[in-house]
CSV table of C-alpha atoms in Angstrom, one decimal:
chain,number,residue,atom,x,y,z
A,1,MET,CA,5.7,11.0,-9.4
A,2,ASN,CA,7.1,7.5,-9.2
A,3,HIS,CA,5.6,4.2,-8.4
A,4,MET,CA,7.2,4.0,-4.9
A,5,ILE,CA,5.2,7.0,-3.8
A,6,GLN,CA,2.1,5.5,-5.1
A,7,ILE,CA,2.6,2.3,-3.2
A,8,GLY,CA,2.8,4.2,0.1
A,9,GLU,CA,-0.2,6.4,-0.6
A,10,VAL,CA,-2.4,3.6,-1.8
A,11,LEU,CA,-1.4,1.3,1.1
A,12,LYS,CA,-2.2,4.0,3.7
A,13,LYS,CA,-5.5,4.9,2.0
A,14,MET,CA,-6.7,1.3,1.7
A,15,ARG,CA,-5.7,0.6,5.3
A,16,GLN,CA,-7.5,3.6,6.6
A,17,GLU,CA,-10.6,2.9,4.5
A,18,LYS,CA,-10.8,-0.5,6.2
A,19,HIS,CA,-10.2,1.0,9.6
A,20,ILE,CA,-7.1,-1.0,10.3
A,21,SER,CA,-4.3,0.4,12.3
A,22,GLN,CA,-0.7,0.1,11.2
A,23,GLU,CA,0.0,-2.1,14.2
A,24,LYS,CA,-2.9,-4.5,13.5
A,25,LEU,CA,-2.0,-4.8,9.9
A,26,ALA,CA,1.6,-5.4,10.7
A,27,ARG,CA,0.7,-8.0,13.3
A,28,ASP,CA,-1.8,-9.7,11.0
A,29,ILE,CA,0.8,-10.1,8.2
A,30,SER,CA,3.8,-10.8,10.5
A,31,ILE,CA,5.9,-7.8,9.7
A,32,ASN,CA,7.5,-5.2,11.9
A,33,PRO,CA,5.2,-2.2,12.5
A,34,THR,CA,8.2,0.1,11.8
A,35,SER,CA,8.6,-1.6,8.4
A,36,LEU,CA,4.9,-0.9,7.5
A,37,SER,CA,5.3,2.7,8.6
A,38,LYS,CA,8.4,3.0,6.3
A,39,LEU,CA,6.4,1.6,3.4
A,40,GLU,CA,3.6,4.1,3.9
A,41,ARG,CA,6.1,7.0,4.2
A,42,ASN,CA,7.9,5.8,1.0
A,43,ILE,CA,11.2,5.3,2.8
A,44,CYS,CA,11.5,1.8,1.4
A,45,GLU,CA,9.9,-0.4,-1.3
A,46,PRO,CA,8.1,-3.6,-0.6
A,47,SER,CA,9.3,-6.9,-2.0
A,48,LEU,CA,6.9,-9.0,-4.1
A,49,GLU,CA,6.3,-11.2,-1.1
A,50,THR,CA,5.4,-8.2,1.1
A,51,ILE,CA,2.9,-7.0,-1.6
A,52,PHE,CA,1.2,-10.3,-1.4
A,53,LEU,CA,1.2,-10.2,2.4
A,54,ILE,CA,-0.2,-6.6,2.5
A,55,ALA,CA,-2.9,-7.5,0.0
A,56,SER,CA,-3.9,-10.5,2.1
A,57,GLY,CA,-4.0,-8.3,5.2
A,58,LEU,CA,-6.3,-5.9,3.4
A,59,ASP,CA,-8.5,-8.8,2.3
A,60,MET,CA,-7.8,-8.5,-1.4
A,61,LYS,CA,-5.7,-10.1,-4.1
A,62,ALA,CA,-2.2,-8.8,-4.9
A,63,SER,CA,-3.4,-8.0,-8.4
A,64,GLU,CA,-6.2,-5.9,-7.0
A,65,PHE,CA,-3.7,-4.0,-4.8
A,66,VAL,CA,-1.4,-3.4,-7.8
A,67,LYS,CA,-4.4,-2.3,-9.9
A,68,LYS,CA,-5.2,0.4,-7.3
A,69,ILE,CA,-1.6,1.6,-7.4
A,70,GLU,CA,-1.8,1.8,-11.2
A,71,GLU,CA,-5.2,3.6,-11.1
A,72,ASN,CA,-3.8,6.2,-8.7
A,73,LEU,CA,-0.7,6.8,-10.8
A,74,GLU,CA,-2.9,7.2,-13.9
A,75,MET,CA,-5.1,9.7,-12.1
A,76,ILE,CA,-2.0,11.8,-11.0
A,77,ARG,CA,-0.6,11.7,-14.5
A,78,LYS,CA,-3.8,13.1,-16.0
A,79,HIS,CA,-3.6,16.0,-13.6
A,80,GLU,CA,0.0,16.9,-14.3
């Protein structure tokens, strides 16, 4: 499993845990809702700027968001 898949899975999970719709998060961070959907479905990868925007929209630091992605990837690797 690659990192791109982890970004989409973690983004969706974190967004849902905070009870934020795709539309609201997209509006809050000034990106197109379709772009956010594509990120969650792993159709595209976020830029570094977008990672910072997403983290801000989720009320966390970019480093915390990246750490969640790394933790998820490690968990999956342990179960392979």
